[in-house]
Short mmCIF file of N, CA and C in Angstrom, two decimals:
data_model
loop_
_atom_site.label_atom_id
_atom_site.label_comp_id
_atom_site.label_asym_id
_atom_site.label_seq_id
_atom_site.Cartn_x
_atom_site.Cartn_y
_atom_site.Cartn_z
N UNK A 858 11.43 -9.65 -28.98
CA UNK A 858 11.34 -8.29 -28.48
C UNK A 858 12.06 -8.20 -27.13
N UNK A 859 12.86 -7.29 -26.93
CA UNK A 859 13.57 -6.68 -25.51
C UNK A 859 12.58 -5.74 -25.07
N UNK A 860 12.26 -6.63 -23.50
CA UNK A 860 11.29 -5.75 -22.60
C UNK A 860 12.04 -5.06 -21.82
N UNK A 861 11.35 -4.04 -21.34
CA UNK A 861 11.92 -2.86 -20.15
C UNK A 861 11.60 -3.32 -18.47
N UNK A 862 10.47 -4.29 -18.77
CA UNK A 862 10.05 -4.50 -17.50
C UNK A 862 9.64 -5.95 -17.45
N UNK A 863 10.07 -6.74 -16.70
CA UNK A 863 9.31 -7.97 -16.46
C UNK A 863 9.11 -7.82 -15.25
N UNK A 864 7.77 -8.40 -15.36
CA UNK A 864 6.66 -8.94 -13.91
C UNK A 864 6.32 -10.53 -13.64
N UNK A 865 7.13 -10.55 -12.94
CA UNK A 865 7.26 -12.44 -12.58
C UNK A 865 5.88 -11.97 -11.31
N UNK A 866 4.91 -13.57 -11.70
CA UNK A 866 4.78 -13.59 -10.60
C UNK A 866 4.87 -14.81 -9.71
N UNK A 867 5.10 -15.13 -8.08
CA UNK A 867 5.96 -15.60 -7.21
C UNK A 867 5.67 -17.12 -7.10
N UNK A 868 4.66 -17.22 -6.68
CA UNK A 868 4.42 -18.64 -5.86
C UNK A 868 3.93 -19.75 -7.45
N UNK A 869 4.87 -20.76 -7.62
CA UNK A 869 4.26 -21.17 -8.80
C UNK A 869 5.18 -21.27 -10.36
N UNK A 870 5.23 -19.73 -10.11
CA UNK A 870 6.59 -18.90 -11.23
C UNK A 870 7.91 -19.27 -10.65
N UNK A 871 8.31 -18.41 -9.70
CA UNK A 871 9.63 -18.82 -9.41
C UNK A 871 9.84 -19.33 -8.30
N UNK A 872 8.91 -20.15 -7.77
CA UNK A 872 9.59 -21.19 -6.76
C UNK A 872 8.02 -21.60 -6.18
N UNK A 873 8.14 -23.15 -5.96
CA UNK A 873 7.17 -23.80 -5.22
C UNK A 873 6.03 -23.56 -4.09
N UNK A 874 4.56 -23.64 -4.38
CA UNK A 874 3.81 -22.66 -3.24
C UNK A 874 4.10 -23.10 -2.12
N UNK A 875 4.52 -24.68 -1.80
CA UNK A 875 4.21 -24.43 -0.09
C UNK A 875 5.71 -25.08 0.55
N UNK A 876 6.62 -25.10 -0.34
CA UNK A 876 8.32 -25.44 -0.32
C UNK A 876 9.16 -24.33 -0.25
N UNK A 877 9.09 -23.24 -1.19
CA UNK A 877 9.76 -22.04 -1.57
C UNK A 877 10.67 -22.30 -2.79
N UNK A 878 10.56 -23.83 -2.94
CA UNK A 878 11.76 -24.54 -3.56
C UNK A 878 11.91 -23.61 -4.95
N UNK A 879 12.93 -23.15 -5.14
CA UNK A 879 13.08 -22.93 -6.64
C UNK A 879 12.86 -24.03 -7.64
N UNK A 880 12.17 -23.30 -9.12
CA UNK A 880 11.52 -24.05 -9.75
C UNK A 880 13.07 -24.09 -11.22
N UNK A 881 12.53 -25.60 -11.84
CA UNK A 881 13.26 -25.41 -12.89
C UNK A 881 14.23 -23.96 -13.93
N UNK A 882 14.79 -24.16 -13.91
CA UNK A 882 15.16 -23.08 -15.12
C UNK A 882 15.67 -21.42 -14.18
N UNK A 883 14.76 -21.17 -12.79
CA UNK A 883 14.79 -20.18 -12.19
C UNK A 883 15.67 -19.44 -11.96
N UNK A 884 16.80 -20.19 -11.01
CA UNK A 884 18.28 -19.67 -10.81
C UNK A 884 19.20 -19.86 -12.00
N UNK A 885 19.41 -20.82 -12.88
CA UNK A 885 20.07 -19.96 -13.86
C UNK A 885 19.61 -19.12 -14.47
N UNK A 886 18.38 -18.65 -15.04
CA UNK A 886 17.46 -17.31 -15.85
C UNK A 886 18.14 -16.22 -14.81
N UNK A 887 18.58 -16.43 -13.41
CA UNK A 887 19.16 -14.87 -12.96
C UNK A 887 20.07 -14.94 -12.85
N UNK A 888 20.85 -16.00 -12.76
CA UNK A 888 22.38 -16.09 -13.05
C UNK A 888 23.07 -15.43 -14.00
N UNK A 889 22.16 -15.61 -15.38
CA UNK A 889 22.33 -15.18 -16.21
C UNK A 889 21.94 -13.36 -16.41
N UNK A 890 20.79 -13.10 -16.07
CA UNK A 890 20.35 -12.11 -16.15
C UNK A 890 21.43 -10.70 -14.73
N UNK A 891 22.06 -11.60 -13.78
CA UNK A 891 22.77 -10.89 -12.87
C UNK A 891 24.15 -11.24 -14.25
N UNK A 892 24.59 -11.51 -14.85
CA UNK A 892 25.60 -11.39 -15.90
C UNK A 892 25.97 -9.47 -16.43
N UNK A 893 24.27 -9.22 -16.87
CA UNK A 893 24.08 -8.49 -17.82
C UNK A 893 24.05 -7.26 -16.92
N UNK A 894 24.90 -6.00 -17.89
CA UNK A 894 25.34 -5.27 -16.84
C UNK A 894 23.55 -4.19 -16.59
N UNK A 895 23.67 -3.48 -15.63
CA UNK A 895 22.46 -2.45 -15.01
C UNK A 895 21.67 -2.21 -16.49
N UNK A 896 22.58 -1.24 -17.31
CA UNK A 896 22.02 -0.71 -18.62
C UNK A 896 21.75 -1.70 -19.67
N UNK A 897 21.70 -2.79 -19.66
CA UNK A 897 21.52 -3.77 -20.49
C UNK A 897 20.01 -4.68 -19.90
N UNK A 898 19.67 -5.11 -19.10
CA UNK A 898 18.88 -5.40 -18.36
C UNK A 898 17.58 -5.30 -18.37
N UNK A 899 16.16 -5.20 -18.03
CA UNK A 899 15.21 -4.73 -17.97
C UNK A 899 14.55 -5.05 -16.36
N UNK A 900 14.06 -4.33 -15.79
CA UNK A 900 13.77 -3.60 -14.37
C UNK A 900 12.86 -5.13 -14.54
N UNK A 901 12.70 -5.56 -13.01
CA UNK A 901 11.86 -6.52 -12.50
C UNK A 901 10.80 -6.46 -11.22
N UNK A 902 10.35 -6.65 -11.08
CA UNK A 902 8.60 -6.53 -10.16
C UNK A 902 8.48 -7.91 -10.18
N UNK A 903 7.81 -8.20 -8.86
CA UNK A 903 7.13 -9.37 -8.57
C UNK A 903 5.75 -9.06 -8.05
N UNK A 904 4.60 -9.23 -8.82
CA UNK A 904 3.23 -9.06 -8.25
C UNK A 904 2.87 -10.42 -7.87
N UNK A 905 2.18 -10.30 -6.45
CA UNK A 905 1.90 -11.77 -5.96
C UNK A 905 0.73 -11.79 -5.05
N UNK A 906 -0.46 -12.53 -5.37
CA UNK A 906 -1.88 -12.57 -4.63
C UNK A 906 -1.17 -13.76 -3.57
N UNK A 907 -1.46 -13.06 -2.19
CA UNK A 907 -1.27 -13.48 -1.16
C UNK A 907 -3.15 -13.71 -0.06
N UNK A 908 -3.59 -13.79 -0.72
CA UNK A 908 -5.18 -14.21 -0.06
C UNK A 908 -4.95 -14.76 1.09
N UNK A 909 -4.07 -15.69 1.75
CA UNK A 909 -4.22 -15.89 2.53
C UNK A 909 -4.51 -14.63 3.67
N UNK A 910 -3.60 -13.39 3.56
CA UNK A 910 -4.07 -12.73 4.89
C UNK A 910 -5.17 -12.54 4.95
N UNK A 911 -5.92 -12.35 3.57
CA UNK A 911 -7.44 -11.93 3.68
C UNK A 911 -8.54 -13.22 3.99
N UNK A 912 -7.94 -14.30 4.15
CA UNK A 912 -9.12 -14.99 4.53
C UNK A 912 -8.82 -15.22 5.68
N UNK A 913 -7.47 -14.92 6.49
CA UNK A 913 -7.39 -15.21 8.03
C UNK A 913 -8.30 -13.85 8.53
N UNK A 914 -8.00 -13.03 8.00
CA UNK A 914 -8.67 -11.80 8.65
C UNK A 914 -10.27 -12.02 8.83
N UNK A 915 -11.10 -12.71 7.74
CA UNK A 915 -12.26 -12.67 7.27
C UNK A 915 -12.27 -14.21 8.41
N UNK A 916 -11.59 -14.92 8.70
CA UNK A 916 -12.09 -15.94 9.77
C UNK A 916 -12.05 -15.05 11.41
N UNK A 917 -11.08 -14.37 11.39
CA UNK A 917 -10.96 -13.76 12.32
C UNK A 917 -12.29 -12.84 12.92
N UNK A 918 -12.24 -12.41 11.63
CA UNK A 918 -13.79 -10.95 12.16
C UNK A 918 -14.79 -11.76 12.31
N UNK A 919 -15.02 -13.14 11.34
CA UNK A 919 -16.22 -13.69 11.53
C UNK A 919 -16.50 -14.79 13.21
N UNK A 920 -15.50 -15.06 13.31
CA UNK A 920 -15.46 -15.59 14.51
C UNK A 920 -15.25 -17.32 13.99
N UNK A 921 -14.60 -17.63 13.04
CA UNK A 921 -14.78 -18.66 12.55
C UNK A 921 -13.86 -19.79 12.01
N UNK A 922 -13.69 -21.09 11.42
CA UNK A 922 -12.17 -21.12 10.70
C UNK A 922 -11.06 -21.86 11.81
N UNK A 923 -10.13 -21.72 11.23
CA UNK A 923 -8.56 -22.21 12.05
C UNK A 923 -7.63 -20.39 11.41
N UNK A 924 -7.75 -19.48 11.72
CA UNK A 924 -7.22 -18.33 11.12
C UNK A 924 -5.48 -18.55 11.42
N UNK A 925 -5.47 -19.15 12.56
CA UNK A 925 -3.77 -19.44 12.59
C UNK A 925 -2.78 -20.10 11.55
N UNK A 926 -4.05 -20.82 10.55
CA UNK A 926 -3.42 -21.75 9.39
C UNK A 926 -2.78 -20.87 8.29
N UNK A 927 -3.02 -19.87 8.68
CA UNK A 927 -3.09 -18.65 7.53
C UNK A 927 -2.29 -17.05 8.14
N UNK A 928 -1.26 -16.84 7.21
CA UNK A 928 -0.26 -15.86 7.69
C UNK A 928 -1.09 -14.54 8.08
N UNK A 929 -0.76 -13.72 8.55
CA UNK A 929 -1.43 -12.19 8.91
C UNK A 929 -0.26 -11.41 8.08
N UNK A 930 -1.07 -9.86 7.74
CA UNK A 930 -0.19 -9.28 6.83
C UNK A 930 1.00 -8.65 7.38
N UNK A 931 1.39 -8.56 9.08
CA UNK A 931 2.80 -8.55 9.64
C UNK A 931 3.65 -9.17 8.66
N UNK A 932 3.27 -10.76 8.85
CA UNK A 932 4.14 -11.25 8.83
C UNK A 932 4.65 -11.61 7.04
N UNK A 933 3.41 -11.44 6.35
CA UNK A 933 4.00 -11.10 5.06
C UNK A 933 5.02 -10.41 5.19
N UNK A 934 4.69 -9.08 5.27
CA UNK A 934 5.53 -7.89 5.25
C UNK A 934 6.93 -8.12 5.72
N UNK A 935 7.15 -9.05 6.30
CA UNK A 935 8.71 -9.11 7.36
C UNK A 935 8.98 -10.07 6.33
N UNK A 936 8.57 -11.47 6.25
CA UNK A 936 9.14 -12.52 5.48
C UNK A 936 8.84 -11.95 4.25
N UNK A 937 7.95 -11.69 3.51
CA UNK A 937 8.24 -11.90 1.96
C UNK A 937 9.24 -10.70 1.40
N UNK A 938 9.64 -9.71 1.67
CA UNK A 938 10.47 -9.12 1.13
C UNK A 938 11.87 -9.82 0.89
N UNK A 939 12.08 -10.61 2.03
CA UNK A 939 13.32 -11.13 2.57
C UNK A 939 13.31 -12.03 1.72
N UNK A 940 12.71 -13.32 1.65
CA UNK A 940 12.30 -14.33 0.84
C UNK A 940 12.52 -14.18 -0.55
N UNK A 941 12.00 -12.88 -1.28
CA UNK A 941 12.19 -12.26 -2.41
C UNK A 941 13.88 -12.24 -2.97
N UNK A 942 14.46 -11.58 -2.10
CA UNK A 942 15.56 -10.98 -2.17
C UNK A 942 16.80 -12.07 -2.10
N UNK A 943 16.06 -13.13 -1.22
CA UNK A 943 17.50 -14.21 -1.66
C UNK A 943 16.79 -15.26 -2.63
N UNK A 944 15.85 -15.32 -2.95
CA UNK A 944 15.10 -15.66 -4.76
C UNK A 944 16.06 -15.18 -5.85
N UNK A 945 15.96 -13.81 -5.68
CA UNK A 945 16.82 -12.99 -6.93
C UNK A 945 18.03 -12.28 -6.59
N UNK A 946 18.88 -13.11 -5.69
CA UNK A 946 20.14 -12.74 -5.28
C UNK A 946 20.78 -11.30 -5.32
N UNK A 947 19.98 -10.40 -4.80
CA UNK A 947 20.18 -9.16 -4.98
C UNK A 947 19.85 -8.42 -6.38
N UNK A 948 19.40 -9.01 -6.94
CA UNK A 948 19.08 -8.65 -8.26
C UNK A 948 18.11 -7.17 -7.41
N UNK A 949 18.04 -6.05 -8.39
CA UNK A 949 16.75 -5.04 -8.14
C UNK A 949 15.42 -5.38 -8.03
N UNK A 950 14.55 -4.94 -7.49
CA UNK A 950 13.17 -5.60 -7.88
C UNK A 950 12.08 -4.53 -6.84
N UNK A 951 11.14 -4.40 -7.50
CA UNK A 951 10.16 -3.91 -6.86
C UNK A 951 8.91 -4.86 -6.69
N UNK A 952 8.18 -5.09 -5.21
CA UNK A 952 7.31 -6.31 -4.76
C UNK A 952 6.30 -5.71 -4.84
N UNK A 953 4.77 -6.04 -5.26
CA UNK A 953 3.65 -6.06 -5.00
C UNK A 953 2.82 -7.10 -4.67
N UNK A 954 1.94 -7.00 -3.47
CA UNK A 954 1.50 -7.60 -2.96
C UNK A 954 0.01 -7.72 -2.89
N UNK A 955 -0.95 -8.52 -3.24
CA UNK A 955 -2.60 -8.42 -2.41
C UNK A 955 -2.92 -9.00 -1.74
N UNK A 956 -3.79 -8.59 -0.74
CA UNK A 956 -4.17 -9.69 0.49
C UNK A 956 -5.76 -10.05 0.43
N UNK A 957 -6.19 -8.72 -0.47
CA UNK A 957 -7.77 -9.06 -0.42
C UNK A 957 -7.62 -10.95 -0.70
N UNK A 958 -9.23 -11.61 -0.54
CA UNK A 958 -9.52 -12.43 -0.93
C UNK A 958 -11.07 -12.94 -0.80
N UNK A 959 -11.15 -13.70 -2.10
CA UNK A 959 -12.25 -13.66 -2.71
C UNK A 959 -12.99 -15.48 -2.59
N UNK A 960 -13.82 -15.61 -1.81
CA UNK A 960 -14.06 -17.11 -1.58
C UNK A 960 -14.72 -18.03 -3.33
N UNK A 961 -15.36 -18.93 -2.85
CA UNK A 961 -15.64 -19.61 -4.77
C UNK A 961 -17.14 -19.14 -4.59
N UNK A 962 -17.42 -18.67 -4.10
CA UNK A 962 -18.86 -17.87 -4.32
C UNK A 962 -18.81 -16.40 -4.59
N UNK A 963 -17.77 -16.08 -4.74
CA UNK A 963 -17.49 -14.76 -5.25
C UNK A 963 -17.01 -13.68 -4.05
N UNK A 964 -17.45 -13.79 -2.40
CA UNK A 964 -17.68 -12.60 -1.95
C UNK A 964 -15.98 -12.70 -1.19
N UNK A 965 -16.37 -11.35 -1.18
CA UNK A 965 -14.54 -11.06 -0.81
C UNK A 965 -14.93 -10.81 0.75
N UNK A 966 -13.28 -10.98 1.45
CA UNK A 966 -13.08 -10.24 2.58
C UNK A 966 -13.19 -9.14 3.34
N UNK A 967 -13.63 -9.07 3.97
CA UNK A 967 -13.79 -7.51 4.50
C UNK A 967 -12.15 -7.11 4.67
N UNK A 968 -12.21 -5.61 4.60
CA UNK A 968 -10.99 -4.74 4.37
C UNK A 968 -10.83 -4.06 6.37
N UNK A 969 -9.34 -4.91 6.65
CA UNK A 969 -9.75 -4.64 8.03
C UNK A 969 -9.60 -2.65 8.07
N UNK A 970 -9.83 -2.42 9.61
CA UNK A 970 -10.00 -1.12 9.97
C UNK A 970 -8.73 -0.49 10.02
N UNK A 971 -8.44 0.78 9.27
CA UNK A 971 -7.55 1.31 8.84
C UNK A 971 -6.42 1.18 7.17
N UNK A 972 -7.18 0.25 6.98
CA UNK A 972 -6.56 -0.39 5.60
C UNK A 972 -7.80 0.14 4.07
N UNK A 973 -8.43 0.54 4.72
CA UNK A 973 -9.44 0.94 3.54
C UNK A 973 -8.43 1.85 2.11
N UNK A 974 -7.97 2.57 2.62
CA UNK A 974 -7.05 3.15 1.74
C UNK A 974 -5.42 2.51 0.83
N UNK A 975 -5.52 1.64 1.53
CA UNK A 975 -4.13 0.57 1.01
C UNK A 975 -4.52 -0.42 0.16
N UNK A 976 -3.47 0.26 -1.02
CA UNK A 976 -4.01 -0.39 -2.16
C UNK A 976 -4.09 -2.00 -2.02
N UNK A 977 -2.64 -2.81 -1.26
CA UNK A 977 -2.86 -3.95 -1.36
C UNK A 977 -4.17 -5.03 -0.62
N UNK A 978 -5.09 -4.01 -0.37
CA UNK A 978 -6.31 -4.50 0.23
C UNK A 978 -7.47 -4.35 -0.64
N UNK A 979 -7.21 -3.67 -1.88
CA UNK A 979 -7.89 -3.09 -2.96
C UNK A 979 -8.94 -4.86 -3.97
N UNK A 980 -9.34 -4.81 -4.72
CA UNK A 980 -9.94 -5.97 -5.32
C UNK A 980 -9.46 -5.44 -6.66
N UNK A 981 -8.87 -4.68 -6.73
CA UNK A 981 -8.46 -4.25 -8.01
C UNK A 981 -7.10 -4.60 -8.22
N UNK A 982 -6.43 -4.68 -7.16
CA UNK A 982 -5.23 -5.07 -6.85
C UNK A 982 -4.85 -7.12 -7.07
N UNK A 983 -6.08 -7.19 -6.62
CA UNK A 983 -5.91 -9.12 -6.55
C UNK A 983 -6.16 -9.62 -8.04
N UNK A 984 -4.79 -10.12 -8.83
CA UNK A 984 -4.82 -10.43 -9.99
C UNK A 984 -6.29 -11.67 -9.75
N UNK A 985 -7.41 -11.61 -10.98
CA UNK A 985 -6.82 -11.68 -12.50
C UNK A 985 -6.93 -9.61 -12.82
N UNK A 986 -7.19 -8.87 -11.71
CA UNK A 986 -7.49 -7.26 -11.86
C UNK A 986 -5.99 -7.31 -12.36
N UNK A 987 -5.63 -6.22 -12.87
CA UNK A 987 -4.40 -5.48 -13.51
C UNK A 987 -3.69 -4.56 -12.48
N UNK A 988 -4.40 -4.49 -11.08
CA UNK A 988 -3.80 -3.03 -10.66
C UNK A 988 -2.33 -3.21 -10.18
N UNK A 989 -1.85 -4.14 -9.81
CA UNK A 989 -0.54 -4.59 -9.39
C UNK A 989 0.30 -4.49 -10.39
N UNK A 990 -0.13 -4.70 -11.79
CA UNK A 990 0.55 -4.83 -12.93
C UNK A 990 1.10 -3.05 -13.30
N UNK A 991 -0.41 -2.59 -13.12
CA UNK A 991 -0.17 -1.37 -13.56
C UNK A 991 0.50 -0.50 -12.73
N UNK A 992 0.45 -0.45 -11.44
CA UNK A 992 1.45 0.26 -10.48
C UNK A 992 2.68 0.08 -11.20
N UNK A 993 3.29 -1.66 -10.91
CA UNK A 993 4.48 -1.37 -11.41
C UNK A 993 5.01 -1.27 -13.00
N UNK A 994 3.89 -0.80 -13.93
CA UNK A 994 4.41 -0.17 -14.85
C UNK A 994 4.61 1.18 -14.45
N UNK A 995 3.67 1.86 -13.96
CA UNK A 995 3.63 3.14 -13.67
C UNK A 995 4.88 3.76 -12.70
N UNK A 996 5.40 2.52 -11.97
CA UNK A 996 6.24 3.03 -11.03
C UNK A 996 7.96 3.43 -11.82
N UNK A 997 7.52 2.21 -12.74
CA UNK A 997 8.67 1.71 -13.65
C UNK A 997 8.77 3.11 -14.53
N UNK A 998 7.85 3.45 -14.83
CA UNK A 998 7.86 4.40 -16.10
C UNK A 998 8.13 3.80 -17.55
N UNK A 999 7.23 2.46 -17.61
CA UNK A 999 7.83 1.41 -18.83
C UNK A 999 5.78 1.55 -19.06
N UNK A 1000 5.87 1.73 -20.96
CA UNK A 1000 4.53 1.37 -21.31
C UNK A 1000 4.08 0.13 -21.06
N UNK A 1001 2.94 -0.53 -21.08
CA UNK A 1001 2.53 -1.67 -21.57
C UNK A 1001 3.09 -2.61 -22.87
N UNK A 1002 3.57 -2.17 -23.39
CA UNK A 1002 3.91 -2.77 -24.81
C UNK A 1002 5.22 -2.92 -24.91
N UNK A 1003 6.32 -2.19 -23.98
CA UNK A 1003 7.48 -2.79 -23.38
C UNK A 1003 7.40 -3.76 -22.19
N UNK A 1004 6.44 -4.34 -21.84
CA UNK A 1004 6.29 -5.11 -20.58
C UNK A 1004 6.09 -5.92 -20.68
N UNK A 1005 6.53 -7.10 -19.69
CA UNK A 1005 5.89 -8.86 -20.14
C UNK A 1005 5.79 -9.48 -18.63
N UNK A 1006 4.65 -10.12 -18.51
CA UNK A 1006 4.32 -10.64 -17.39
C UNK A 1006 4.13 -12.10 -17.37
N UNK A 1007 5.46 -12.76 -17.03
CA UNK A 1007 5.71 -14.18 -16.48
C UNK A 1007 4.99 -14.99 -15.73
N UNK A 1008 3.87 -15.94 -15.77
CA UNK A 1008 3.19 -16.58 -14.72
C UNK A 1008 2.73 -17.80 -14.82
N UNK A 1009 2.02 -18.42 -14.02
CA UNK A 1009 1.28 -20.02 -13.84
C UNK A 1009 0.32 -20.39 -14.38
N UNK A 1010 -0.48 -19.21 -14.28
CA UNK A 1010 -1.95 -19.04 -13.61
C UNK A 1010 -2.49 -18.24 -14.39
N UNK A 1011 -3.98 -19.30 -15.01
CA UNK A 1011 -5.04 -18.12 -16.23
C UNK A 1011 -5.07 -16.47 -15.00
N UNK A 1012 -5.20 -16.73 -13.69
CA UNK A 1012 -5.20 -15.31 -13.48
C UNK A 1012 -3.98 -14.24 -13.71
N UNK A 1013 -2.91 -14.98 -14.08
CA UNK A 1013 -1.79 -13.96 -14.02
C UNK A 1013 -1.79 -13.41 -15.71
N UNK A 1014 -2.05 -14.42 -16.56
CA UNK A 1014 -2.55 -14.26 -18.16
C UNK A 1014 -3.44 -13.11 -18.09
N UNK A 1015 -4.68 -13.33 -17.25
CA UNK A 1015 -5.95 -12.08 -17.54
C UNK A 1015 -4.99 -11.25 -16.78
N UNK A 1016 -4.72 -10.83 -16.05
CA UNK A 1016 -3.88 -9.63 -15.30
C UNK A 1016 -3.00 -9.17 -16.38
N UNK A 1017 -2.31 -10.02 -17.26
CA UNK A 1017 -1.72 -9.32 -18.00
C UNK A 1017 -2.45 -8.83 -19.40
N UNK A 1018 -3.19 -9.74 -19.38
CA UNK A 1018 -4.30 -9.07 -20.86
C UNK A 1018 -4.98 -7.53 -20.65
N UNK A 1019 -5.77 -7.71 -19.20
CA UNK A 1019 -5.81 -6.26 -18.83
C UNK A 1019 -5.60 -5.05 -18.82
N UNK A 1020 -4.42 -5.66 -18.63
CA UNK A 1020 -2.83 -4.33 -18.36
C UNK A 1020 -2.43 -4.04 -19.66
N UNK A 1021 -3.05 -4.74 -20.64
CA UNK A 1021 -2.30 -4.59 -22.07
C UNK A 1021 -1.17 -4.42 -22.44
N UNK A 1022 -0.42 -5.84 -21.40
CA UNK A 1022 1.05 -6.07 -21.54
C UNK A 1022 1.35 -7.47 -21.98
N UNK A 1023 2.20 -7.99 -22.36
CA UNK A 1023 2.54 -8.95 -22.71
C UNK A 1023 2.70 -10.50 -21.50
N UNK A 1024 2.23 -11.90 -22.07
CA UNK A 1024 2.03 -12.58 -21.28
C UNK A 1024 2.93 -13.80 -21.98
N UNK A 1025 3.59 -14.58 -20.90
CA UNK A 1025 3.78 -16.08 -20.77
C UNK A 1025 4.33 -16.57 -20.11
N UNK A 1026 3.77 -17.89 -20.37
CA UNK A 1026 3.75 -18.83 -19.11
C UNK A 1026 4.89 -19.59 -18.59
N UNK A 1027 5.11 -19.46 -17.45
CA UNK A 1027 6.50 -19.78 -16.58
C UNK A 1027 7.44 -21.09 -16.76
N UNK A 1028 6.59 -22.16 -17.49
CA UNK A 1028 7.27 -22.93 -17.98
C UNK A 1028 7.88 -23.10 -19.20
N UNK A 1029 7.14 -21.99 -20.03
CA UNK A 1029 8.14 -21.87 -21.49
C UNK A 1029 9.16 -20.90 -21.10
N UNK A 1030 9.39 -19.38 -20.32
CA UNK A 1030 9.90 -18.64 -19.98
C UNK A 1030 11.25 -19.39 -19.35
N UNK A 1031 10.94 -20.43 -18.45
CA UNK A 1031 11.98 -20.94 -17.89
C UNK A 1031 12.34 -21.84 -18.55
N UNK A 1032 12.02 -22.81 -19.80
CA UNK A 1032 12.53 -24.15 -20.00
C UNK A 1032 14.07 -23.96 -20.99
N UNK A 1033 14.21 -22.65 -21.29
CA UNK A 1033 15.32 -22.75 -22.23
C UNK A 1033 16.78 -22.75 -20.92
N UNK A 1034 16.67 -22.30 -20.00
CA UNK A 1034 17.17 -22.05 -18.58
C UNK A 1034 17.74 -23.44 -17.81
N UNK A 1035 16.33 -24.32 -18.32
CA UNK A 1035 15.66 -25.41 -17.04
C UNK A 1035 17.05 -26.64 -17.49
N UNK A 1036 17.62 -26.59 -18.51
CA UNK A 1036 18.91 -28.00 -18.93
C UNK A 1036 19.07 -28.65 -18.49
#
């Protein structure tokens, strides 16, 4: 099946969490895919749970932690777009991001002051939820059933089961690529 939309997601999928290193198969899959002209193509999104800002924040308010170990959402915002963009060599792409985060006892971060309304602070937003998925279908104007969501991680699978879009996993996606 030819999708309209793929949703890679970042750390894991297309390049190493704490290297950046591109992963097998990665840069040629856009080598190739920068081949194929605009109208031939299918639109790309990167949804990516970034927890770390939300647990620096949540060490921060609590008074607690090493919070410096852990990026603030500035500095997302400045680096990861950038980061993105020489990933997929100018390729198009629309980024989504979450910062909420959720500890192994379940309770999430508090939502700092003024962010209550921003989605990427949302819990609906932090895959295995769908809402990242579904923005950028919605943004895309591509159904669910034209869509396929590339990832690592049982949470990026449930994010895409959710979304009632299509799922698989980053190492079969990339190995025909990976030579």
């Amino acid at each position: 099946m030819e999708y309209k939309l793929i949703i890679f997601d970042a750390d894991g999928t297309l390049a190493e969490r704490d290297t950046g290193e591109l992963l097998p198969g990665v840069r040629a899959y856009f080598r190739e895919f920068a081949r194929l002209g605009p109208e031939a193509r299918p639109l790309i999104a990167i949804a990516t749970n970034q927890g770390g800002v939300g647990m620096r924040h949540q060490m921060e308010s609590g008074g607690w932690g090493e919070p410096a170990k852990h990026p603030t959402q500035e500095q997302i915002e400045k680096d990861y777009p950038q980061r993105m963009r020489n990933l997929l060599e100018e390729i198009p792409h629309r980024l989504y991001i979450a910062y909420a985060f959720q500890d192994r006892r379940g309770r999430w971060s508090p939502v700092p002051p003024g962010q209550e309304e921003n989605p990427r602070w949302g819990r609906e937003w932090r895959k295995p939820s769908p809402g990242m998925l579904l923005q950028a279908m919605a943004d895309a104007e591509v159904p669910p059933a034209e869509t396929l969501m590339v990832g690592d991680r049982e949470d990026d699978r449930l994010a895409a089961q959710r979304a009632g879009c299509h799922f698989r996993w980053a190492a079969d996606f990339f190995a025909p690529y990976a030579g």
